[in-house]
GROMACS .gro file of C-alpha atoms in nm:
model
  423
    1UNK     CA    1   2.563   2.156   3.440
    2UNK     CA    2   2.342   1.997   3.176
    3UNK     CA    3   2.505   1.961   2.835
    4UNK     CA    4   2.333   1.976   2.497
    5UNK     CA    5   2.212   1.648   2.359
    6UNK     CA    6   2.419   1.635   2.040
    7UNK     CA    7   2.175   1.483   1.788
    8UNK     CA    8   1.867   1.673   1.905
    9UNK     CA    9   2.037   2.011   1.932
   10UNK     CA   10   2.224   1.966   1.603
   11UNK     CA   11   1.905   1.884   1.413
   12UNK     CA   12   1.722   2.175   1.575
   13UNK     CA   13   2.013   2.408   1.499
   14UNK     CA   14   2.022   2.299   1.133
   15UNK     CA   15   1.649   2.367   1.098
   16UNK     CA   16   1.684   2.709   1.264
   17UNK     CA   17   1.984   2.808   1.053
   18UNK     CA   18   1.808   2.709   0.733
   19UNK     CA   19   1.502   2.919   0.819
   20UNK     CA   20   1.720   3.210   0.930
   21UNK     CA   21   1.920   3.208   0.607
   22UNK     CA   22   1.594   3.205   0.416
   23UNK     CA   23   1.476   3.509   0.613
   24UNK     CA   24   1.799   3.696   0.546
   25UNK     CA   25   1.804   3.617   0.175
   26UNK     CA   26   1.439   3.715   0.136
   27UNK     CA   27   1.503   4.064   0.270
   28UNK     CA   28   1.654   4.312   0.032
   29UNK     CA   29   1.615   4.599   0.279
   30UNK     CA   30   1.549   4.642   0.655
   31UNK     CA   31   1.594   4.917   0.963
   32UNK     CA   32   1.758   5.127   1.254
   33UNK     CA   33   1.603   5.328   1.543
   34UNK     CA   34   1.326   5.589   1.546
   35UNK     CA   35   1.319   5.967   1.523
   36UNK     CA   36   1.470   6.212   1.773
   37UNK     CA   37   1.458   6.592   1.800
   38UNK     CA   38   1.758   6.750   1.628
   39UNK     CA   39   1.899   6.924   1.324
   40UNK     CA   40   1.815   6.773   0.987
   41UNK     CA   41   2.099   6.650   0.765
   42UNK     CA   42   2.205   6.909   0.509
   43UNK     CA   43   2.223   6.651   0.232
   44UNK     CA   44   1.943   6.430   0.105
   45UNK     CA   45   1.592   6.459  -0.030
   46UNK     CA   46   1.339   6.682   0.146
   47UNK     CA   47   0.963   6.704   0.107
   48UNK     CA   48   0.793   7.041   0.047
   49UNK     CA   49   0.853   7.269   0.344
   50UNK     CA   50   1.193   7.114   0.407
   51UNK     CA   51   1.044   6.813   0.586
   52UNK     CA   52   1.271   6.507   0.618
   53UNK     CA   53   1.112   6.173   0.517
   54UNK     CA   54   1.215   5.869   0.722
   55UNK     CA   55   1.185   5.509   0.600
   56UNK     CA   56   1.351   5.228   0.786
   57UNK     CA   57   1.278   4.860   0.722
   58UNK     CA   58   1.362   4.543   0.912
   59UNK     CA   59   1.315   4.170   0.884
   60UNK     CA   60   1.374   3.942   1.180
   61UNK     CA   61   1.367   3.568   1.245
   62UNK     CA   62   1.354   3.445   1.607
   63UNK     CA   63   1.348   3.086   1.731
   64UNK     CA   64   1.378   2.968   2.090
   65UNK     CA   65   1.333   2.655   2.301
   66UNK     CA   66   1.321   2.698   2.679
   67UNK     CA   67   1.485   2.466   2.930
   68UNK     CA   68   1.149   2.285   2.952
   69UNK     CA   69   1.125   2.249   2.573
   70UNK     CA   70   0.862   2.521   2.513
   71UNK     CA   71   0.909   2.670   2.162
   72UNK     CA   72   0.874   3.036   2.055
   73UNK     CA   73   0.909   3.104   1.683
   74UNK     CA   74   0.829   3.387   1.442
   75UNK     CA   75   0.952   3.564   1.129
   76UNK     CA   76   0.843   3.924   1.073
   77UNK     CA   77   0.887   4.203   0.822
   78UNK     CA   78   0.828   4.568   0.897
   79UNK     CA   79   0.998   4.878   1.027
   80UNK     CA   80   0.879   5.237   1.042
   81UNK     CA   81   0.792   5.532   0.825
   82UNK     CA   82   0.774   5.890   0.941
   83UNK     CA   83   0.867   6.253   0.890
   84UNK     CA   84   1.053   6.523   1.081
   85UNK     CA   85   1.018   6.895   1.022
   86UNK     CA   86   1.297   7.150   1.021
   87UNK     CA   87   1.325   7.387   1.318
   88UNK     CA   88   1.058   7.638   1.225
   89UNK     CA   89   1.174   7.981   1.336
   90UNK     CA   90   1.475   7.800   1.482
   91UNK     CA   91   1.244   7.721   1.776
   92UNK     CA   92   0.982   7.453   1.702
   93UNK     CA   93   1.009   7.105   1.548
   94UNK     CA   94   0.746   6.833   1.497
   95UNK     CA   95   0.776   6.465   1.406
   96UNK     CA   96   0.559   6.160   1.355
   97UNK     CA   97   0.662   5.794   1.318
   98UNK     CA   98   0.450   5.486   1.245
   99UNK     CA   99   0.583   5.141   1.341
  100UNK     CA  100   0.475   4.806   1.199
  101UNK     CA  101   0.564   4.438   1.234
  102UNK     CA  102   0.389   4.200   0.995
  103UNK     CA  103   0.386   3.824   1.034
  104UNK     CA  104   0.560   3.620   0.767
  105UNK     CA  105   0.569   3.305   0.979
  106UNK     CA  106   0.436   3.237   1.330
  107UNK     CA  107   0.299   2.895   1.433
  108UNK     CA  108  -0.001   2.900   1.665
  109UNK     CA  109   0.097   2.832   2.025
  110UNK     CA  110   0.458   2.941   1.971
  111UNK     CA  111   0.425   3.307   2.070
  112UNK     CA  112   0.651   3.491   2.311
  113UNK     CA  113   0.915   3.603   2.061
  114UNK     CA  114   0.811   3.969   2.104
  115UNK     CA  115   0.843   4.019   1.729
  116UNK     CA  116   0.463   4.006   1.720
  117UNK     CA  117   0.198   4.015   1.992
  118UNK     CA  118   0.175   3.725   2.235
  119UNK     CA  119  -0.096   3.578   2.007
  120UNK     CA  120   0.129   3.605   1.698
  121UNK     CA  121  -0.072   3.900   1.561
  122UNK     CA  122   0.084   4.194   1.372
  123UNK     CA  123   0.179   4.520   1.546
  124UNK     CA  124   0.074   4.856   1.400
  125UNK     CA  125   0.118   5.167   1.613
  126UNK     CA  126   0.179   5.540   1.589
  127UNK     CA  127   0.478   5.517   1.821
  128UNK     CA  128   0.610   5.872   1.799
  129UNK     CA  129   0.418   6.198   1.774
  130UNK     CA  130   0.603   6.489   1.932
  131UNK     CA  131   0.656   6.859   1.929
  132UNK     CA  132   0.988   7.003   2.043
  133UNK     CA  133   1.083   7.357   2.146
  134UNK     CA  134   1.444   7.463   2.183
  135UNK     CA  135   1.571   7.768   2.365
  136UNK     CA  136   1.896   7.868   2.537
  137UNK     CA  137   2.062   7.540   2.437
  138UNK     CA  138   1.782   7.327   2.584
  139UNK     CA  139   1.510   7.120   2.417
  140UNK     CA  140   1.163   7.055   2.558
  141UNK     CA  141   0.986   6.758   2.397
  142UNK     CA  142   0.624   6.665   2.453
  143UNK     CA  143   0.411   6.353   2.394
  144UNK     CA  144   0.516   6.026   2.222
  145UNK     CA  145   0.893   5.994   2.198
  146UNK     CA  146   1.201   5.780   2.262
  147UNK     CA  147   1.404   5.801   2.585
  148UNK     CA  148   1.739   5.630   2.623
  149UNK     CA  149   1.868   5.601   2.980
  150UNK     CA  150   1.967   5.309   3.203
  151UNK     CA  151   1.650   5.112   3.294
  152UNK     CA  152   1.428   5.335   3.070
  153UNK     CA  153   1.515   5.288   2.704
  154UNK     CA  154   1.390   5.173   2.360
  155UNK     CA  155   1.507   4.812   2.415
  156UNK     CA  156   1.535   4.795   2.037
  157UNK     CA  157   1.625   4.426   2.002
  158UNK     CA  158   1.310   4.300   1.827
  159UNK     CA  159   1.095   4.457   1.552
  160UNK     CA  160   0.949   4.761   1.729
  161UNK     CA  161   1.114   4.959   2.013
  162UNK     CA  162   0.962   5.079   2.338
  163UNK     CA  163   0.826   5.433   2.310
  164UNK     CA  164   0.677   5.654   2.581
  165UNK     CA  165   0.432   5.936   2.636
  166UNK     CA  166   0.644   6.188   2.823
  167UNK     CA  167   0.739   6.551   2.876
  168UNK     CA  168   1.115   6.601   2.887
  169UNK     CA  169   1.379   6.873   2.904
  170UNK     CA  170   1.728   6.798   2.769
  171UNK     CA  171   2.042   7.000   2.720
  172UNK     CA  172   2.420   7.008   2.731
  173UNK     CA  173   2.692   7.236   2.864
  174UNK     CA  174   3.050   7.162   2.759
  175UNK     CA  175   3.119   6.802   2.869
  176UNK     CA  176   2.792   6.754   3.057
  177UNK     CA  177   2.461   6.644   2.903
  178UNK     CA  178   2.136   6.600   3.093
  179UNK     CA  179   1.771   6.506   3.058
  180UNK     CA  180   1.476   6.492   3.293
  181UNK     CA  181   1.100   6.491   3.295
  182UNK     CA  182   0.785   6.295   3.362
  183UNK     CA  183   0.669   5.981   3.180
  184UNK     CA  184   0.302   5.891   3.194
  185UNK     CA  185   0.273   5.583   2.972
  186UNK     CA  186   0.483   5.334   2.776
  187UNK     CA  187   0.425   5.108   2.476
  188UNK     CA  188   0.646   4.803   2.515
  189UNK     CA  189   0.793   4.609   2.221
  190UNK     CA  190   0.519   4.353   2.157
  191UNK     CA  191   0.204   4.564   2.200
  192UNK     CA  192   0.018   4.848   2.028
  193UNK     CA  193  -0.121   5.011   2.342
  194UNK     CA  194   0.033   5.271   2.574
  195UNK     CA  195  -0.016   5.180   2.942
  196UNK     CA  196   0.051   5.374   3.260
  197UNK     CA  197   0.403   5.318   3.390
  198UNK     CA  198   0.276   5.173   3.718
  199UNK     CA  199   0.082   4.909   3.521
  200UNK     CA  200   0.384   4.831   3.301
  201UNK     CA  201   0.579   4.768   3.624
  202UNK     CA  202   0.315   4.520   3.739
  203UNK     CA  203   0.123   4.748   3.975
  204UNK     CA  204  -0.254   4.719   4.013
  205UNK     CA  205  -0.333   5.028   4.223
  206UNK     CA  206  -0.392   5.387   4.115
  207UNK     CA  207  -0.228   5.457   3.780
  208UNK     CA  208   0.092   5.660   3.814
  209UNK     CA  209   0.391   5.768   3.605
  210UNK     CA  210   0.768   5.798   3.646
  211UNK     CA  211   0.965   6.114   3.728
  212UNK     CA  212   1.327   6.088   3.614
  213UNK     CA  213   1.650   6.283   3.573
  214UNK     CA  214   1.985   6.180   3.435
  215UNK     CA  215   2.320   6.335   3.357
  216UNK     CA  216   2.640   6.228   3.180
  217UNK     CA  217   2.987   6.377   3.217
  218UNK     CA  218   3.210   6.278   2.924
  219UNK     CA  219   3.590   6.283   2.920
  220UNK     CA  220   3.890   6.135   2.737
  221UNK     CA  221   3.687   6.066   2.419
  222UNK     CA  222   3.520   5.743   2.541
  223UNK     CA  223   3.514   5.792   2.920
  224UNK     CA  224   3.211   5.903   3.117
  225UNK     CA  225   3.036   5.921   3.451
  226UNK     CA  226   2.656   5.875   3.454
  227UNK     CA  227   2.403   5.942   3.731
  228UNK     CA  228   2.031   5.868   3.701
  229UNK     CA  229   1.731   5.890   3.933
  230UNK     CA  230   1.403   5.721   3.834
  231UNK     CA  231   1.104   5.751   4.068
  232UNK     CA  232   0.813   5.525   3.972
  233UNK     CA  233   0.540   5.678   4.187
  234UNK     CA  234   0.385   5.430   4.433
  235UNK     CA  235   0.594   5.147   4.285
  236UNK     CA  236   0.973   5.167   4.329
  237UNK     CA  237   1.269   5.402   4.305
  238UNK     CA  238   1.593   5.332   4.118
  239UNK     CA  239   1.920   5.522   4.153
  240UNK     CA  240   2.187   5.436   3.895
  241UNK     CA  241   2.554   5.532   3.877
  242UNK     CA  242   2.832   5.408   3.655
  243UNK     CA  243   3.177   5.509   3.535
  244UNK     CA  244   3.383   5.413   3.231
  245UNK     CA  245   3.754   5.497   3.243
  246UNK     CA  246   3.974   5.439   2.935
  247UNK     CA  247   4.352   5.401   2.964
  248UNK     CA  248   4.579   5.410   2.658
  249UNK     CA  249   4.865   5.166   2.713
  250UNK     CA  250   5.028   5.236   2.374
  251UNK     CA  251   4.928   5.333   2.021
  252UNK     CA  252   4.747   5.000   1.959
  253UNK     CA  253   4.653   4.883   2.308
  254UNK     CA  254   4.386   5.015   2.542
  255UNK     CA  255   4.244   4.916   2.878
  256UNK     CA  256   3.896   5.023   2.987
  257UNK     CA  257   3.776   4.987   3.346
  258UNK     CA  258   3.415   5.022   3.455
  259UNK     CA  259   3.188   4.999   3.757
  260UNK     CA  260   2.813   5.031   3.811
  261UNK     CA  261   2.579   5.042   4.112
  262UNK     CA  262   2.198   5.051   4.124
  263UNK     CA  263   1.994   5.029   4.447
  264UNK     CA  264   1.616   4.988   4.418
  265UNK     CA  265   1.353   5.043   4.688
  266UNK     CA  266   0.973   5.022   4.693
  267UNK     CA  267   0.799   5.356   4.753
  268UNK     CA  268   0.457   5.499   4.841
  269UNK     CA  269   0.177   5.243   4.805
  270UNK     CA  270   0.434   4.975   4.709
  271UNK     CA  271   0.215   4.838   4.428
  272UNK     CA  272   0.449   4.546   4.353
  273UNK     CA  273   0.537   4.475   4.715
  274UNK     CA  274   0.772   4.603   4.983
  275UNK     CA  275   1.140   4.550   4.905
  276UNK     CA  276   1.487   4.696   4.901
  277UNK     CA  277   1.755   4.546   4.681
  278UNK     CA  278   2.064   4.643   4.483
  279UNK     CA  279   2.301   4.537   4.211
  280UNK     CA  280   2.656   4.622   4.117
  281UNK     CA  281   2.903   4.528   3.846
  282UNK     CA  282   3.271   4.556   3.757
  283UNK     CA  283   3.432   4.527   3.416
  284UNK     CA  284   3.776   4.535   3.253
  285UNK     CA  285   3.822   4.536   2.876
  286UNK     CA  286   4.155   4.504   2.696
  287UNK     CA  287   4.188   4.580   2.325
  288UNK     CA  288   4.482   4.554   2.090
  289UNK     CA  289   4.441   4.627   1.723
  290UNK     CA  290   4.141   4.428   1.593
  291UNK     CA  291   4.114   4.203   1.901
  292UNK     CA  292   3.948   4.254   2.237
  293UNK     CA  293   3.884   4.059   2.557
  294UNK     CA  294   3.647   4.151   2.841
  295UNK     CA  295   3.599   4.038   3.201
  296UNK     CA  296   3.288   4.100   3.415
  297UNK     CA  297   3.157   4.050   3.766
  298UNK     CA  298   2.804   4.126   3.890
  299UNK     CA  299   2.614   4.068   4.215
  300UNK     CA  300   2.252   4.122   4.324
  301UNK     CA  301   2.105   4.180   4.672
  302UNK     CA  302   1.922   3.890   4.837
  303UNK     CA  303   1.584   4.055   4.901
  304UNK     CA  304   1.457   4.087   4.541
  305UNK     CA  305   1.554   4.045   4.177
  306UNK     CA  306   1.649   4.385   4.034
  307UNK     CA  307   1.360   4.523   3.827
  308UNK     CA  308   1.369   4.649   3.467
  309UNK     CA  309   1.009   4.669   3.336
  310UNK     CA  310   1.074   4.986   3.132
  311UNK     CA  311   1.364   4.871   2.911
  312UNK     CA  312   1.685   4.676   2.876
  313UNK     CA  313   1.863   4.591   3.202
  314UNK     CA  314   2.191   4.791   3.217
  315UNK     CA  315   2.382   4.508   3.389
  316UNK     CA  316   2.717   4.426   3.230
  317UNK     CA  317   2.587   4.069   3.202
  318UNK     CA  318   2.254   4.145   3.035
  319UNK     CA  319   2.271   3.864   2.779
  320UNK     CA  320   2.039   3.725   2.512
  321UNK     CA  321   1.833   3.506   2.745
  322UNK     CA  322   1.899   3.620   3.104
  323UNK     CA  323   2.046   3.923   3.284
  324UNK     CA  324   2.194   3.733   3.583
  325UNK     CA  325   1.997   3.964   3.813
  326UNK     CA  326   1.817   3.714   4.037
  327UNK     CA  327   1.810   3.772   4.413
  328UNK     CA  328   2.143   3.675   4.569
  329UNK     CA  329   2.302   3.592   4.234
  330UNK     CA  330   2.675   3.630   4.187
  331UNK     CA  331   2.796   3.603   3.828
  332UNK     CA  332   3.112   3.633   3.626
  333UNK     CA  333   3.168   3.655   3.254
  334UNK     CA  334   3.441   3.656   2.992
  335UNK     CA  335   3.410   3.775   2.634
  336UNK     CA  336   3.611   3.831   2.318
  337UNK     CA  337   3.560   4.021   1.994
  338UNK     CA  338   3.729   4.067   1.656
  339UNK     CA  339   3.698   4.354   1.408
  340UNK     CA  340   3.780   4.192   1.074
  341UNK     CA  341   3.782   4.533   0.909
  342UNK     CA  342   4.134   4.577   1.042
  343UNK     CA  343   4.224   4.239   0.892
  344UNK     CA  344   4.107   4.314   0.539
  345UNK     CA  345   3.730   4.250   0.564
  346UNK     CA  346   3.566   4.590   0.626
  347UNK     CA  347   3.230   4.581   0.805
  348UNK     CA  348   3.265   4.228   0.946
  349UNK     CA  349   3.278   4.182   1.325
  350UNK     CA  350   3.231   3.884   1.558
  351UNK     CA  351   3.195   3.844   1.934
  352UNK     CA  352   3.135   3.578   2.197
  353UNK     CA  353   3.046   3.600   2.568
  354UNK     CA  354   3.021   3.334   2.840
  355UNK     CA  355   2.872   3.399   3.185
  356UNK     CA  356   2.788   3.183   3.486
  357UNK     CA  357   2.571   3.267   3.789
  358UNK     CA  358   2.539   3.098   4.128
  359UNK     CA  359   2.387   3.146   4.476
  360UNK     CA  360   2.044   3.245   4.340
  361UNK     CA  361   1.748   3.232   4.579
  362UNK     CA  362   1.373   3.260   4.551
  363UNK     CA  363   1.303   3.616   4.669
  364UNK     CA  364   0.970   3.510   4.822
  365UNK     CA  365   1.079   3.196   5.013
  366UNK     CA  366   1.456   3.222   5.032
  367UNK     CA  367   1.488   2.873   4.883
  368UNK     CA  368   1.799   2.815   4.667
  369UNK     CA  369   1.762   2.814   4.287
  370UNK     CA  370   1.981   2.614   4.050
  371UNK     CA  371   2.303   2.759   3.911
  372UNK     CA  372   2.305   2.859   3.544
  373UNK     CA  373   2.534   2.964   3.261
  374UNK     CA  374   2.486   3.119   2.917
  375UNK     CA  375   2.700   3.135   2.605
  376UNK     CA  376   2.624   3.395   2.333
  377UNK     CA  377   2.784   3.436   1.991
  378UNK     CA  378   2.717   3.697   1.723
  379UNK     CA  379   2.840   3.794   1.377
  380UNK     CA  380   2.761   4.130   1.214
  381UNK     CA  381   2.824   4.261   0.866
  382UNK     CA  382   2.759   4.624   0.768
  383UNK     CA  383   2.799   4.731   0.406
  384UNK     CA  384   3.062   5.004   0.355
  385UNK     CA  385   2.967   5.370   0.376
  386UNK     CA  386   2.930   5.530   0.036
  387UNK     CA  387   2.848   5.199  -0.132
  388UNK     CA  388   2.520   5.122  -0.310
  389UNK     CA  389   2.407   4.931   0.002
  390UNK     CA  390   2.524   5.188   0.257
  391UNK     CA  391   2.296   5.150   0.563
  392UNK     CA  392   2.233   4.777   0.517
  393UNK     CA  393   2.352   4.541   0.792
  394UNK     CA  394   2.306   4.171   0.865
  395UNK     CA  395   2.326   4.013   1.213
  396UNK     CA  396   2.330   3.649   1.324
  397UNK     CA  397   2.316   3.561   1.696
  398UNK     CA  398   2.291   3.231   1.885
  399UNK     CA  399   2.268   3.149   2.254
  400UNK     CA  400   2.280   2.842   2.481
  401UNK     CA  401   2.142   2.863   2.837
  402UNK     CA  402   2.215   2.577   3.077
  403UNK     CA  403   2.067   2.532   3.423
  404UNK     CA  404   2.142   2.260   3.677
  405UNK     CA  405   1.860   2.003   3.687
  406UNK     CA  406   1.678   2.138   3.380
  407UNK     CA  407   1.544   1.887   3.124
  408UNK     CA  408   1.744   2.044   2.840
  409UNK     CA  409   1.959   2.335   2.727
  410UNK     CA  410   1.761   2.642   2.622
  411UNK     CA  411   1.859   2.771   2.279
  412UNK     CA  412   1.782   3.099   2.108
  413UNK     CA  413   1.846   3.212   1.751
  414UNK     CA  414   1.814   3.568   1.625
  415UNK     CA  415   1.879   3.660   1.261
  416UNK     CA  416   1.789   4.001   1.127
  417UNK     CA  417   1.857   4.253   0.853
  418UNK     CA  418   1.845   4.631   0.908
  419UNK     CA  419   1.844   4.909   0.652
  420UNK     CA  420   1.806   5.285   0.685
  421UNK     CA  421   1.674   5.395   0.348
  422UNK     CA  422   1.875   5.678   0.192
  423UNK     CA  423   1.654   5.927   0.004
   0.00000   0.00000   0.00000
């Protein structure tokens, strides 16, 4: 594996850290994630008519150098402002949410951070506009909204999340929750426009949407079984299943086991090509008091990289720079985390994760691709609940990606502040 060149990487890291600290200190407030149908909080300020105001702000600094040395840098300030009505007649609710990401810093030719557009321009978009009707314990939601399922989700790891134009039905019965519907278009993180789902996936034929359904069975407080079906018409189909099984070893020690499986197959007009592939993963996580360690294994079928155009990849090894989901790739990972709140520093947590992948192939030619590894670290601090800064959190993340034969190690820095304004 290539190793970082000490002097070059250290100087670059110092520059990045200095800019990131400046970004964090400059932000007195920042944000969280969108508006969903649901009951309004009983406490807090309301506008006339009982309407709930929403104001969430965020500032974010991102700096990356690829394995070829290509830079991507930006610093943005923004968030979202919106409003959500009460349930009128205990039946109908409406909401609207406007998202923005304004450039504070963004050198020309260094786009690709997804904080701004690819040309380093600001993002301004009416991301959510929905009406919801609830009856018999179910909620029907129409038009622009958030959906959070494996492979289709907000992917809220930049300034503005993915939102979709969709028509969904959701509900719950005892330990089972479910959602399903039809999605016509999606606005991804770094754009203002909503595009047909087939186009978002890379298709160029007739514009089509995605029919989906998902269910979750919850047990033992943190355990669950999830099943999801996502049919991107004339593009590809994804079935997803996973299980999380917690085991209490004693009062302070817990073991959690998990497994996931997700086959994907082209369908209909096969707008992005004919293929059939799959991925699976295994995990084991051990926690004792404030400490935790995790172990992971993932593998991908040889015919095609697994596809995730509509949101974050659900792989256990979806990391800051890569998801270890290339055709033929076999990967393992080990992580650790500490909750300093249990050691006398409430709100402070830290985590690290290392993963390595091998046996990758080019899914078009079958030629082997170089092995790679990634190391991620992160530190989070959330101000205590009930304090004057309740809702404010600060996050610092750094990543190193190494690939055999590459000119240099790819680095990525993310530093951001989030704040959900309390009225």
